[in-house]
Structure formats: C-alpha cells, structure tokens
JSON list of C-alpha atoms and ligand atoms in Angstrom, two decimals:
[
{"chain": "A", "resi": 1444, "resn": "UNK", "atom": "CA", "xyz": [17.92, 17.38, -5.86]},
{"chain": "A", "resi": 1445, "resn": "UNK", "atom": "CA", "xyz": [14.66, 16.83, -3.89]},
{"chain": "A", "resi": 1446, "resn": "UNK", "atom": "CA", "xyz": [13.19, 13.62, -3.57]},
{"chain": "A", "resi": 1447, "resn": "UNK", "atom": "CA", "xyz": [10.39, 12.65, -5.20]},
{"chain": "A", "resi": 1448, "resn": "UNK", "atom": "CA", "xyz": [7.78, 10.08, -4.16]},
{"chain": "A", "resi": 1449, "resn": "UNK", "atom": "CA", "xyz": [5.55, 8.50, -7.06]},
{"chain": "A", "resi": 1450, "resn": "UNK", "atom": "CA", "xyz": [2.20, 7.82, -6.01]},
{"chain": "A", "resi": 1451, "resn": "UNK", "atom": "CA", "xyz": [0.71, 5.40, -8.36]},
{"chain": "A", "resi": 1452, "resn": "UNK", "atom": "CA", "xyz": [-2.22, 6.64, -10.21]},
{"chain": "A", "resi": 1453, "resn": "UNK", "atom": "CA", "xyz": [-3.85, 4.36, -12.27]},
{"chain": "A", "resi": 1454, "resn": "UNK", "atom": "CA", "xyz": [-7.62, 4.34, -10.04]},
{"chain": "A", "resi": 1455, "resn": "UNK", "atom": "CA", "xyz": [-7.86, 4.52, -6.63]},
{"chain": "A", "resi": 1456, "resn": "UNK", "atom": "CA", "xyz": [-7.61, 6.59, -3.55]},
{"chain": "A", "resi": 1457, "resn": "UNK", "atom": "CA", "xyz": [-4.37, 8.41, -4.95]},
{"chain": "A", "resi": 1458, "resn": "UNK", "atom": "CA", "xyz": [-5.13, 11.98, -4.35]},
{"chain": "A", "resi": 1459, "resn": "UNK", "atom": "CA", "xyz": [-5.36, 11.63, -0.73]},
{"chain": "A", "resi": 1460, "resn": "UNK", "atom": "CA", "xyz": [-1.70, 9.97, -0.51]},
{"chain": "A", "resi": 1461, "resn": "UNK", "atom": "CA", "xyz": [-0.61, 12.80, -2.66]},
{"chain": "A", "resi": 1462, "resn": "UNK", "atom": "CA", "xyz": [-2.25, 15.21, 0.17]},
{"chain": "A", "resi": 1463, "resn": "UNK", "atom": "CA", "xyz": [-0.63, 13.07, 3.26]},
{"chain": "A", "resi": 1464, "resn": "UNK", "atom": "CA", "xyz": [2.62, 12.99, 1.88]},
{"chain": "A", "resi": 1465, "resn": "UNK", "atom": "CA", "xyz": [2.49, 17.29, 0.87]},
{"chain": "A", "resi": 1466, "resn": "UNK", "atom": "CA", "xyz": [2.19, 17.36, 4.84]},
{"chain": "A", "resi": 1467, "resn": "UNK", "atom": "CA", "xyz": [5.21, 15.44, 5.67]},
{"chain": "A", "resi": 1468, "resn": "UNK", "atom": "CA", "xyz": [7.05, 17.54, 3.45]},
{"chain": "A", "resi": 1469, "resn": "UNK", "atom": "CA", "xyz": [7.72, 15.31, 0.49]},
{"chain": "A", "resi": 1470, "resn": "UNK", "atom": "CA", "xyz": [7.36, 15.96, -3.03]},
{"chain": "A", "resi": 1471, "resn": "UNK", "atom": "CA", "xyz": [5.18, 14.10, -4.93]},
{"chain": "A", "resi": 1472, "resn": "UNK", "atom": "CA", "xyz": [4.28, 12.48, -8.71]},
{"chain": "A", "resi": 1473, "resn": "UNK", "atom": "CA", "xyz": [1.53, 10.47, -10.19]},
{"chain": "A", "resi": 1474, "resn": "UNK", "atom": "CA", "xyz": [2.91, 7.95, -11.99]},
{"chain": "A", "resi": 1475, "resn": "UNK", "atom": "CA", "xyz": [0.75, 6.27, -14.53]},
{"chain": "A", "resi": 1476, "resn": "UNK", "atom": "CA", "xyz": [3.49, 5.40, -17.24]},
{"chain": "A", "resi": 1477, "resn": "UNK", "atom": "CA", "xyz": [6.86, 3.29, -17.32]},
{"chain": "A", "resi": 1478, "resn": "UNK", "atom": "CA", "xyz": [8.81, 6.69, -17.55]},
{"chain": "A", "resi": 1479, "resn": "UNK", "atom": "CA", "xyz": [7.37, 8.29, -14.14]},
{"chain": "A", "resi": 1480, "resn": "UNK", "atom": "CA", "xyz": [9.14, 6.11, -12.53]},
{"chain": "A", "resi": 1481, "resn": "UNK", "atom": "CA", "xyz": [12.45, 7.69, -13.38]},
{"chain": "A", "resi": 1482, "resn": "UNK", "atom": "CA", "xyz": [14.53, 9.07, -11.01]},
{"chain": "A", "resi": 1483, "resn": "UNK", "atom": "CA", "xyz": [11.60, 7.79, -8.00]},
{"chain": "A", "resi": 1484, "resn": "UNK", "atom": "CA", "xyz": [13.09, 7.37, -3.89]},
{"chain": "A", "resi": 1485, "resn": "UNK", "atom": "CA", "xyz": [9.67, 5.71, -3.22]},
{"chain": "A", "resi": 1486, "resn": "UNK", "atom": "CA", "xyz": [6.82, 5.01, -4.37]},
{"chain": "A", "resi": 1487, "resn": "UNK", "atom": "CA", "xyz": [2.77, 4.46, -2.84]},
{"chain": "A", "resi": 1488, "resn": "UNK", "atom": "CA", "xyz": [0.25, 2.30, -3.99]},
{"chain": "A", "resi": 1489, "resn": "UNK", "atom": "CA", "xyz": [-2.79, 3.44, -2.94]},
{"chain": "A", "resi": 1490, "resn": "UNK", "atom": "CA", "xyz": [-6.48, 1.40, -2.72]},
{"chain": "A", "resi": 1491, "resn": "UNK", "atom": "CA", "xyz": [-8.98, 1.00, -5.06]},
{"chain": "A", "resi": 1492, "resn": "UNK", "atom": "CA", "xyz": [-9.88, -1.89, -6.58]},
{"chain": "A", "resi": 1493, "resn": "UNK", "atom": "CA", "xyz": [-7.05, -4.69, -6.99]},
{"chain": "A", "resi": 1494, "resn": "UNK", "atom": "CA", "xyz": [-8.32, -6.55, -10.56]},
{"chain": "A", "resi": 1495, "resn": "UNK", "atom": "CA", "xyz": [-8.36, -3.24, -12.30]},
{"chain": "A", "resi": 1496, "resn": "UNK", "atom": "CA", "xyz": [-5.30, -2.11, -10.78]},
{"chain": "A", "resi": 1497, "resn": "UNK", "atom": "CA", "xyz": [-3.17, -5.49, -12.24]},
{"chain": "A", "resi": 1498, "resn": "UNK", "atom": "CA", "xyz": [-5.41, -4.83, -15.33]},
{"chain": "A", "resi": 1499, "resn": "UNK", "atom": "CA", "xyz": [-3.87, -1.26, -16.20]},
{"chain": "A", "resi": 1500, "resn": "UNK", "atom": "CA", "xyz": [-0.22, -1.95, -14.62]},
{"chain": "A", "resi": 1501, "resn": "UNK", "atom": "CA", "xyz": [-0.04, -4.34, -17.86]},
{"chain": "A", "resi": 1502, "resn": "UNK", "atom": "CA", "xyz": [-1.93, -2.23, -20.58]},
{"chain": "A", "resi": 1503, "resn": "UNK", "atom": "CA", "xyz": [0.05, 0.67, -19.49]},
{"chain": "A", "resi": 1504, "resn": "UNK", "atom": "CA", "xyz": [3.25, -0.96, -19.58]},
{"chain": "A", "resi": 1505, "resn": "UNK", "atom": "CA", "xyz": [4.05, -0.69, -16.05]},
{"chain": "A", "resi": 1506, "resn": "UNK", "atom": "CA", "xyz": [4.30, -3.52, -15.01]},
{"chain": "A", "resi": 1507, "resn": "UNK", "atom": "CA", "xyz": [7.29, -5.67, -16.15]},
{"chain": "A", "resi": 1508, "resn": "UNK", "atom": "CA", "xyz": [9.36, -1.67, -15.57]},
{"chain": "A", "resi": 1509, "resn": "UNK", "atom": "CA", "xyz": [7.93, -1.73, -12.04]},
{"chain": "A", "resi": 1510, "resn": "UNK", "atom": "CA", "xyz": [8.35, -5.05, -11.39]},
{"chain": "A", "resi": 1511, "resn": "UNK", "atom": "CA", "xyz": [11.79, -4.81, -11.74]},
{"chain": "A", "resi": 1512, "resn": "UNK", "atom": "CA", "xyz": [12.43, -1.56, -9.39]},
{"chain": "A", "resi": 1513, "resn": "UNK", "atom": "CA", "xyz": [10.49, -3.53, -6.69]},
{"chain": "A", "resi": 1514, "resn": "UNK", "atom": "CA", "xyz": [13.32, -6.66, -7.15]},
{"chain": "A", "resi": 1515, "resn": "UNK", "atom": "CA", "xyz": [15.86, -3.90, -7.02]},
{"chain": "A", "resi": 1516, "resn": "UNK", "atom": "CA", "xyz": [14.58, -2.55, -3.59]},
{"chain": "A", "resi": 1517, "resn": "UNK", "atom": "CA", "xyz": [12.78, 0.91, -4.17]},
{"chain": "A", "resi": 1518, "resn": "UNK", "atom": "CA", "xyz": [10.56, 1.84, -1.60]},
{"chain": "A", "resi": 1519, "resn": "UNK", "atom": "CA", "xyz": [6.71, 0.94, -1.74]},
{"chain": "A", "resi": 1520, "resn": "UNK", "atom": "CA", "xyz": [4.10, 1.36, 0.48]},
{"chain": "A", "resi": 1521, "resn": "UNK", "atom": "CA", "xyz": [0.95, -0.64, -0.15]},
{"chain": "A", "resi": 1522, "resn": "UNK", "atom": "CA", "xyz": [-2.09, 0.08, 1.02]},
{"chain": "A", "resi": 1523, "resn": "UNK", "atom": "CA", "xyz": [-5.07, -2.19, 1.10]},
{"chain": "A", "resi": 1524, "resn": "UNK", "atom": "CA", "xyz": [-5.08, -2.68, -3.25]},
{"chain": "A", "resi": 1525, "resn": "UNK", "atom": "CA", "xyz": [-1.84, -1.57, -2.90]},
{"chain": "A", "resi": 1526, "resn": "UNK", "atom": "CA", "xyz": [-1.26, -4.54, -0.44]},
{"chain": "A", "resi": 1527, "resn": "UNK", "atom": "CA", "xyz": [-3.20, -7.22, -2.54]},
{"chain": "A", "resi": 1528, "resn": "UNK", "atom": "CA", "xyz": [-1.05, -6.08, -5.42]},
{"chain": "A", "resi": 1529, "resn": "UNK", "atom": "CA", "xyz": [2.35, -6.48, -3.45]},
{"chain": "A", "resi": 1530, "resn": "UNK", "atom": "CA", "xyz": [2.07, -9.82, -1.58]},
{"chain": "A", "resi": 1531, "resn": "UNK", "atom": "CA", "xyz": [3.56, -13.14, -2.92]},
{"chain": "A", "resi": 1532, "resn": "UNK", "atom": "CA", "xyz": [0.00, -15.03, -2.57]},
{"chain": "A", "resi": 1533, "resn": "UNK", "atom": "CA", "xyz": [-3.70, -13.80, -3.27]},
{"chain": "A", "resi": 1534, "resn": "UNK", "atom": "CA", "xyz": [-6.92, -15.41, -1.95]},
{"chain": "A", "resi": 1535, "resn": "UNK", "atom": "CA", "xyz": [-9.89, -15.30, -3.37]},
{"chain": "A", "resi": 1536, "resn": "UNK", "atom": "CA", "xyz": [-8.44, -12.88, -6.34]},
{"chain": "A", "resi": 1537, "resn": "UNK", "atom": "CA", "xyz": [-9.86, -13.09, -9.56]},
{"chain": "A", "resi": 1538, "resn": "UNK", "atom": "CA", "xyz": [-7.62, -15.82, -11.71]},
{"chain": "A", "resi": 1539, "resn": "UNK", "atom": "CA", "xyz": [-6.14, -13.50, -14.24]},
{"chain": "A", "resi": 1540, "resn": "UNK", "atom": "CA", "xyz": [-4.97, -11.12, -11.28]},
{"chain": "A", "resi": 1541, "resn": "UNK", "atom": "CA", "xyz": [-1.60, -10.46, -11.16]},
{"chain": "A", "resi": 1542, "resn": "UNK", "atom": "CA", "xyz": [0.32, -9.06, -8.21]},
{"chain": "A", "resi": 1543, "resn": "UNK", "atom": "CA", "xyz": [4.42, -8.53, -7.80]},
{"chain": "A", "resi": 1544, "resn": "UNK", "atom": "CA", "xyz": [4.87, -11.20, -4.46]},
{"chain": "A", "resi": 1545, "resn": "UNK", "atom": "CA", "xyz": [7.71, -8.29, -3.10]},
{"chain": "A", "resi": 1546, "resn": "UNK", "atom": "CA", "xyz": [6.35, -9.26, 0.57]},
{"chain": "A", "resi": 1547, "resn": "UNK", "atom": "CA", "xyz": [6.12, -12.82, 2.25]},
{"chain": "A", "resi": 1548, "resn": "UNK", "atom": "CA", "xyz": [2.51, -12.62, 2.66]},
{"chain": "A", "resi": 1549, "resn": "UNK", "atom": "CA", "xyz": [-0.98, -14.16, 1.84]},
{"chain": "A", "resi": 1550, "resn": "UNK", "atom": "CA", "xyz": [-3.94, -11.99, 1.48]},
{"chain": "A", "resi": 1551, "resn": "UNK", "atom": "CA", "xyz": [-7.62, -12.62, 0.93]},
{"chain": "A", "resi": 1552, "resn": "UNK", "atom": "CA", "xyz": [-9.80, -10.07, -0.90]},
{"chain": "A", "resi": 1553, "resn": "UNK", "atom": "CA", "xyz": [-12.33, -8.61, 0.74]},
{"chain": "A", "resi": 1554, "resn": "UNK", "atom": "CA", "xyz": [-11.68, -11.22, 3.94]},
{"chain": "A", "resi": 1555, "resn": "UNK", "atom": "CA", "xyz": [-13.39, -8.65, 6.45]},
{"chain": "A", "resi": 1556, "resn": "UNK", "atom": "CA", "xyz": [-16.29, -9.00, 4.01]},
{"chain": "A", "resi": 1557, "resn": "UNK", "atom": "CA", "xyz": [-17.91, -6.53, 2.02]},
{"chain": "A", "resi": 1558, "resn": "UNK", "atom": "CA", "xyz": [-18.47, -3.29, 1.51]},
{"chain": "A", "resi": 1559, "resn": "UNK", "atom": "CA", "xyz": [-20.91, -3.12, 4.42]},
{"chain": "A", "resi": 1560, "resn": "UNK", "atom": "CA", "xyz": [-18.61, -4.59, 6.50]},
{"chain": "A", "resi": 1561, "resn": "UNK", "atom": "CA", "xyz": [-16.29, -1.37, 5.98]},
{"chain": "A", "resi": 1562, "resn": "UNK", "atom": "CA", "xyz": [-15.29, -0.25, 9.50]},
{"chain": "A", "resi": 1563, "resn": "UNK", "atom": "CA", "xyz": [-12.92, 2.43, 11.20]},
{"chain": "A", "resi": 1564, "resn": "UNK", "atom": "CA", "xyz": [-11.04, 1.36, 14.65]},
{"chain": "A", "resi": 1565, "resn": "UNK", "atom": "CA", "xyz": [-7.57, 2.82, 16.62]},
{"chain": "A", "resi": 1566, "resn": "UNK", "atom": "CA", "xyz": [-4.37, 0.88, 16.43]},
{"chain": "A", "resi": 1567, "resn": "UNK", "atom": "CA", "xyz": [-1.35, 0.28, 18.58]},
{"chain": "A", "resi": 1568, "resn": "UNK", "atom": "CA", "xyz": [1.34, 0.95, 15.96]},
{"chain": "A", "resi": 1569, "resn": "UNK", "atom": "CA", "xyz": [5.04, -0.21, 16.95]},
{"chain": "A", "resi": 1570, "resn": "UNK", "atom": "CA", "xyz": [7.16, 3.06, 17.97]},
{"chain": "A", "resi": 1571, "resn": "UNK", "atom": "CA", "xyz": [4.04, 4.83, 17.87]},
{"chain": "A", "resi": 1572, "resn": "UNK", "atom": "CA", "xyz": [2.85, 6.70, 21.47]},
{"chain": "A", "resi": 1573, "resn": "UNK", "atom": "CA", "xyz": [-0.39, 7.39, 20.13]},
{"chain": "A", "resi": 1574, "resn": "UNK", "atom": "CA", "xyz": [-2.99, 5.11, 18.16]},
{"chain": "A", "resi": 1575, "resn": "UNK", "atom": "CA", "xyz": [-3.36, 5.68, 14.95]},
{"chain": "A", "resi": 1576, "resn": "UNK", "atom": "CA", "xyz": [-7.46, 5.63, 13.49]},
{"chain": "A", "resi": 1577, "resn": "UNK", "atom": "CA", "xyz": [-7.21, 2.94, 10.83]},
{"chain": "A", "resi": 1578, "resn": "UNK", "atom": "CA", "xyz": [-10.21, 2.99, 8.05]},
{"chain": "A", "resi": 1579, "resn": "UNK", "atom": "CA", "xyz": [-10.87, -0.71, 6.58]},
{"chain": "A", "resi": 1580, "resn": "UNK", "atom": "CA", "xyz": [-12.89, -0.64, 3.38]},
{"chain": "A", "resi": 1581, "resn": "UNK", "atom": "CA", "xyz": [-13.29, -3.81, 2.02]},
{"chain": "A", "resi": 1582, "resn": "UNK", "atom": "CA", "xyz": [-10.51, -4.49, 3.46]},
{"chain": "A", "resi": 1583, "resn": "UNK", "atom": "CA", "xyz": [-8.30, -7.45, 2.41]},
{"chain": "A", "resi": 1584, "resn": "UNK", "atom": "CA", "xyz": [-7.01, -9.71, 5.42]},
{"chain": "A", "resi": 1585, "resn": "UNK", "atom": "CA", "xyz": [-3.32, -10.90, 5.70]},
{"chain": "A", "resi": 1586, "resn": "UNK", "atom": "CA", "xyz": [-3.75, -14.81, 6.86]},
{"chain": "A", "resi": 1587, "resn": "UNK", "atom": "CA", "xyz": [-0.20, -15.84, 6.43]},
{"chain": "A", "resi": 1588, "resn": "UNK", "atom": "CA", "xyz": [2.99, -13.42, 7.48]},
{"chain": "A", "resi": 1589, "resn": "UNK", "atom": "CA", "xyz": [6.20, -14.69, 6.09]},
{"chain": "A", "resi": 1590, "resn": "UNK", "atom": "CA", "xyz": [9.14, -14.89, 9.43]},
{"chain": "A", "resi": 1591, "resn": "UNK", "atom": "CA", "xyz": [10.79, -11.90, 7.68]},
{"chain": "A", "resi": 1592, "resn": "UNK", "atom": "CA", "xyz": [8.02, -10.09, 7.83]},
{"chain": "A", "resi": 1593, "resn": "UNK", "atom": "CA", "xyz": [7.80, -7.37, 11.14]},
{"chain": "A", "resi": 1594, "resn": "UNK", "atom": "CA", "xyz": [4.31, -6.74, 11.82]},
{"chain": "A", "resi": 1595, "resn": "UNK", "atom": "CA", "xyz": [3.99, -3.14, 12.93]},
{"chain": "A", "resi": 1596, "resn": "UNK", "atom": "CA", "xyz": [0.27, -3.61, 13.88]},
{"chain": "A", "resi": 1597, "resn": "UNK", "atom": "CA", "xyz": [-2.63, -5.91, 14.54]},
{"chain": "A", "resi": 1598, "resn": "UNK", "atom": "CA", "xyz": [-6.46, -5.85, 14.47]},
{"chain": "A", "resi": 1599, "resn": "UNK", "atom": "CA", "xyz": [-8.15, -8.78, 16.76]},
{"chain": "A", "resi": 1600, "resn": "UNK", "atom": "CA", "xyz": [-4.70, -11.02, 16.37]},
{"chain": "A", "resi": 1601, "resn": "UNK", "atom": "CA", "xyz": [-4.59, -10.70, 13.02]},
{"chain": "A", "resi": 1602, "resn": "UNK", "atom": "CA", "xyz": [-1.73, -8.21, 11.33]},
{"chain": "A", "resi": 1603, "resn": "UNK", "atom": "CA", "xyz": [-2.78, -5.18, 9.46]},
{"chain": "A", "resi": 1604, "resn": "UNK", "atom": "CA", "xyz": [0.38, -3.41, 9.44]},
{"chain": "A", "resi": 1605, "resn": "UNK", "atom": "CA", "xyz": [3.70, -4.91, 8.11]},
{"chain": "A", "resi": 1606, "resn": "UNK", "atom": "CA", "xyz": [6.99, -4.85, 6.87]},
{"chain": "A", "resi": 1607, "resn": "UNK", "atom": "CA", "xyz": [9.60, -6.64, 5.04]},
{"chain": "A", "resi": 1608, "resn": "UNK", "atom": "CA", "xyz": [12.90, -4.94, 3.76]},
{"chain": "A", "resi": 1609, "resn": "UNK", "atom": "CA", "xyz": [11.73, -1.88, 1.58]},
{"chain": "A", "resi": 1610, "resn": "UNK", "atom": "CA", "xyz": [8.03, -3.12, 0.99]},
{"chain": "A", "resi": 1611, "resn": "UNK", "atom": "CA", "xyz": [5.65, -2.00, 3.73]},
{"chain": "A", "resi": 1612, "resn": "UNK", "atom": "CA", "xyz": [1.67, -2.71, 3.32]},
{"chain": "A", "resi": 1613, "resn": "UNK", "atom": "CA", "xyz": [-1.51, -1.92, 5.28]},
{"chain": "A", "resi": 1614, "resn": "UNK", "atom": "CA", "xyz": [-5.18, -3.77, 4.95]},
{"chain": "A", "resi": 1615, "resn": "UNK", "atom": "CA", "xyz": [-6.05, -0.26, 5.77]},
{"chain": "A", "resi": 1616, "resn": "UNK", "atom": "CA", "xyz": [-6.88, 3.31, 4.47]},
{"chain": "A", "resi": 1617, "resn": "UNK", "atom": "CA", "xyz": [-3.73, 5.46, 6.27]},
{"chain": "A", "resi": 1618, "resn": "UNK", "atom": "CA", "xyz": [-4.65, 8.36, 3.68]},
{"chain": "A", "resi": 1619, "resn": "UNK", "atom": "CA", "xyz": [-8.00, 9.01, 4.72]},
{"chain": "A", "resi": 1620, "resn": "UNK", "atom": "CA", "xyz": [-7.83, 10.51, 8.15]},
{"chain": "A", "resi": 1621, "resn": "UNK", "atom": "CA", "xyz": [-5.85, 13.76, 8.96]},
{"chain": "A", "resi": 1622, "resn": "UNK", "atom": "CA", "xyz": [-2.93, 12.00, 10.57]},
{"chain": "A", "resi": 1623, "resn": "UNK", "atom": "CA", "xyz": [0.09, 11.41, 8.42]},
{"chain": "A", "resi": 1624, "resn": "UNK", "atom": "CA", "xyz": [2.07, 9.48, 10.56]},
{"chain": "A", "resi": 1625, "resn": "UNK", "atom": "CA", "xyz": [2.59, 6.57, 8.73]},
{"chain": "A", "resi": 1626, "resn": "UNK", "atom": "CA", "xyz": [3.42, 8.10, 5.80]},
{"chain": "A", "resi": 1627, "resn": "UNK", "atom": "CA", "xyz": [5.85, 9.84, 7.78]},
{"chain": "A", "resi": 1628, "resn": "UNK", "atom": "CA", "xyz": [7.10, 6.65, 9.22]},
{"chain": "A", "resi": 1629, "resn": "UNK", "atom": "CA", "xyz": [7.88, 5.51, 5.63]},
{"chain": "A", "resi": 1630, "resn": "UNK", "atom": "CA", "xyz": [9.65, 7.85, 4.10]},
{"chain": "A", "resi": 1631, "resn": "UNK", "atom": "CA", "xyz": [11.62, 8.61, 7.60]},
{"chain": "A", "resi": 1632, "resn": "UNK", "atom": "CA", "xyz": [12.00, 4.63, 7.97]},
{"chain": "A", "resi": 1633, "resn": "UNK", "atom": "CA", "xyz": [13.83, 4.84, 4.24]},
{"chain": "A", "resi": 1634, "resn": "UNK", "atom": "CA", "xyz": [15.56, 7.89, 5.08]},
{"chain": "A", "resi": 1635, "resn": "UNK", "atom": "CA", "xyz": [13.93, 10.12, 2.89]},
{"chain": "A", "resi": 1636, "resn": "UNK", "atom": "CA", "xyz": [13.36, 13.07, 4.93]},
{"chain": "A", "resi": 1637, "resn": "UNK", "atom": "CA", "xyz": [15.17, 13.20, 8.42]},
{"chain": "B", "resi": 285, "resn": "LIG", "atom": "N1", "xyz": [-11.45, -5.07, -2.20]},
{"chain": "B", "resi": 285, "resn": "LIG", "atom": "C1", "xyz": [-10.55, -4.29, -2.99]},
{"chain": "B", "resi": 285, "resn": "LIG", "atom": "C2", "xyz": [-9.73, -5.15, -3.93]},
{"chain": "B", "resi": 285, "resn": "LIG", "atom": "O1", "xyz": [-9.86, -6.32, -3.96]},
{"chain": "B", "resi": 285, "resn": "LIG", "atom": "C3", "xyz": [-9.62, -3.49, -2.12]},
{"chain": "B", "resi": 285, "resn": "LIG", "atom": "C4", "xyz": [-10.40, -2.45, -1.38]},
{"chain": "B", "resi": 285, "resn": "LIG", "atom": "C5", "xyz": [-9.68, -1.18, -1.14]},
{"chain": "B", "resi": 285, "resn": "LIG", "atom": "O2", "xyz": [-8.59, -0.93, -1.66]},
{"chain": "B", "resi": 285, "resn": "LIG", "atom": "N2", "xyz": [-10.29, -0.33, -0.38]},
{"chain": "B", "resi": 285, "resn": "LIG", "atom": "O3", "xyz": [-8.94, -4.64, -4.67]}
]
C-alpha cells in the first residue's frame, strides 16, 4: 500500500505542505480527527498560530490519540507552530498552551519579534549543496537545544533547523517557497520514499 503522510489541518499554512509534499511524490491527508491518523507513516505540522492550534488538538480529540503516536515514534515534522507545539519547553506561550515536549528543545514565541519583523534569508542546510530560502514569520526562536538534538541549520548562531530521533522542527516556513527539499529530506530521512 502507498504511504500516506497526514498533514495536520486544524488552521494554518496546511495547504502548501499538502502541495510540497504532491511534488516529492508522497501521498497526502488532512487530518483533523483522532481517526485520520490511522494507518499514517508521517505526519506535518504546519504554522499558524500555536494557542489555537493546542486549543483545537484538545476540542477535537486529537490530542491525547496523537500524543501517544508521537511517544511511539511516528514521524513529525514541525514547522514554526508546528515547532512551538512539539518542543518540551515554551517561552513566552500563553499559560493554558499545551504542546507534546517530543523534542529536547526550548522555544520562545514570536522571539524574532513580530509580525513586522517577518523576514526571508538562505540557509546552509547539513547534506544540502545548495541553500535553501528560509521564510520566518513570526517566527519562534529555539534558545535551548537538548545534546540529542542534531541541528541541521542555523540563522546568526542560533539553530533553526533540527532534529531528534523521528521529530524534526523548523522556526521557519519550508512550504512557502518552490523548493521541496526539506520535505524531501524528511520523508527520505524516514525512509518513506527512496
Ligand atoms: N507566532 C506563531 C505562534 O505563536 C507562530 C507563527 C507561525 O507559525 N508563522 O503560534
């Protein structure tokens, strides 16, 4: 059977991962109930806005059913809301937040600043030849990185690009350019498509 990568779809940026993974060849489903999950070999979380995110993971009932396929190791790719909602500490979130601490990580909301402060720049990404044009919007900064945590990238010193076992999160936007490379890295890196 073809795999199947669940792109989370609660709010947020989730038709454009849907578009960027079509072009590395995987198929794709929106997942906005426990039962989409089913049957999953990965899943993104796209960006969007963090509080409402946690907010509708619990009244949907996702969750405590995600939660628990995260602990068991699927696949997740997290980008900047996504990120926030993965990592084990958040700064500056709003106190009834909740995220699913999969990756050994602090992040601070909106730590490049606000929405002015939204900019675009080109990365040196590990294993990549070429640099990759990174969109930050709002972005949320990593200012701790666990020692099991390989950073695959940095802005200015500071990592934008990590991994740690099957969780892998970005500050950034990697769905809103034309280059799908990292979305290729993931599901290559999990051995998803060859
Ligand atoms: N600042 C947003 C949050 O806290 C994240 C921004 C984004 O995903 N582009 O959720």
């Amino acid at each position: 059977m073809e795999p199947v990568v669940g792109v989370l779809a609660l709010q947020g940026a989730f038709a454009a991962h849907e578009r960027a993974l079509a072009q590395v060849g995987v198929a794709t489903r929106q997942v906005r109930l426990p039962e989409h999950l089913h049957g999953l070999a990965a899943l993104v979380m796209p960006g969007g806005e963090s509080t409402t995110m946690s907010n509708l993971l619990t009244s949907s009932g996702l969750f405590d059913e995600l939660k628990g396929r995260l602990i068991d190791g699927l696949p997740v790719f997290g980008t900047c809301a996504g990120m926030i909602l993965l990592a084990s500490e958040v700064l500056d979130g709003r106190p009834d937040q909740r995220s699913f601490g999969v990756i050994d990580i602090a992040v601070r909301r909106n730590g490049y600043g606000r929405q002015i402060d939204s900019f675009e720049t080109d990365l040196a990404v590990v294993g990549e030849a070429e640099p990759f044009h990174a969109v930050f919007i709002r972005a949320p900064k990593m200012e701790r990185c666990g020692d099991g945590v390989e950073v695959l990238a940095e802005h200015d010193g500071v990592p934008v690009l990590a991994r740690q076992g099957s969780v892998t999160v970005a500050s950034f936007h990697p769905e809103l350019t034309d280059d799908a490379r990292l979305h290729g890295m993931f599901v290559r890196h999990h051995g998803i498509i060859q």
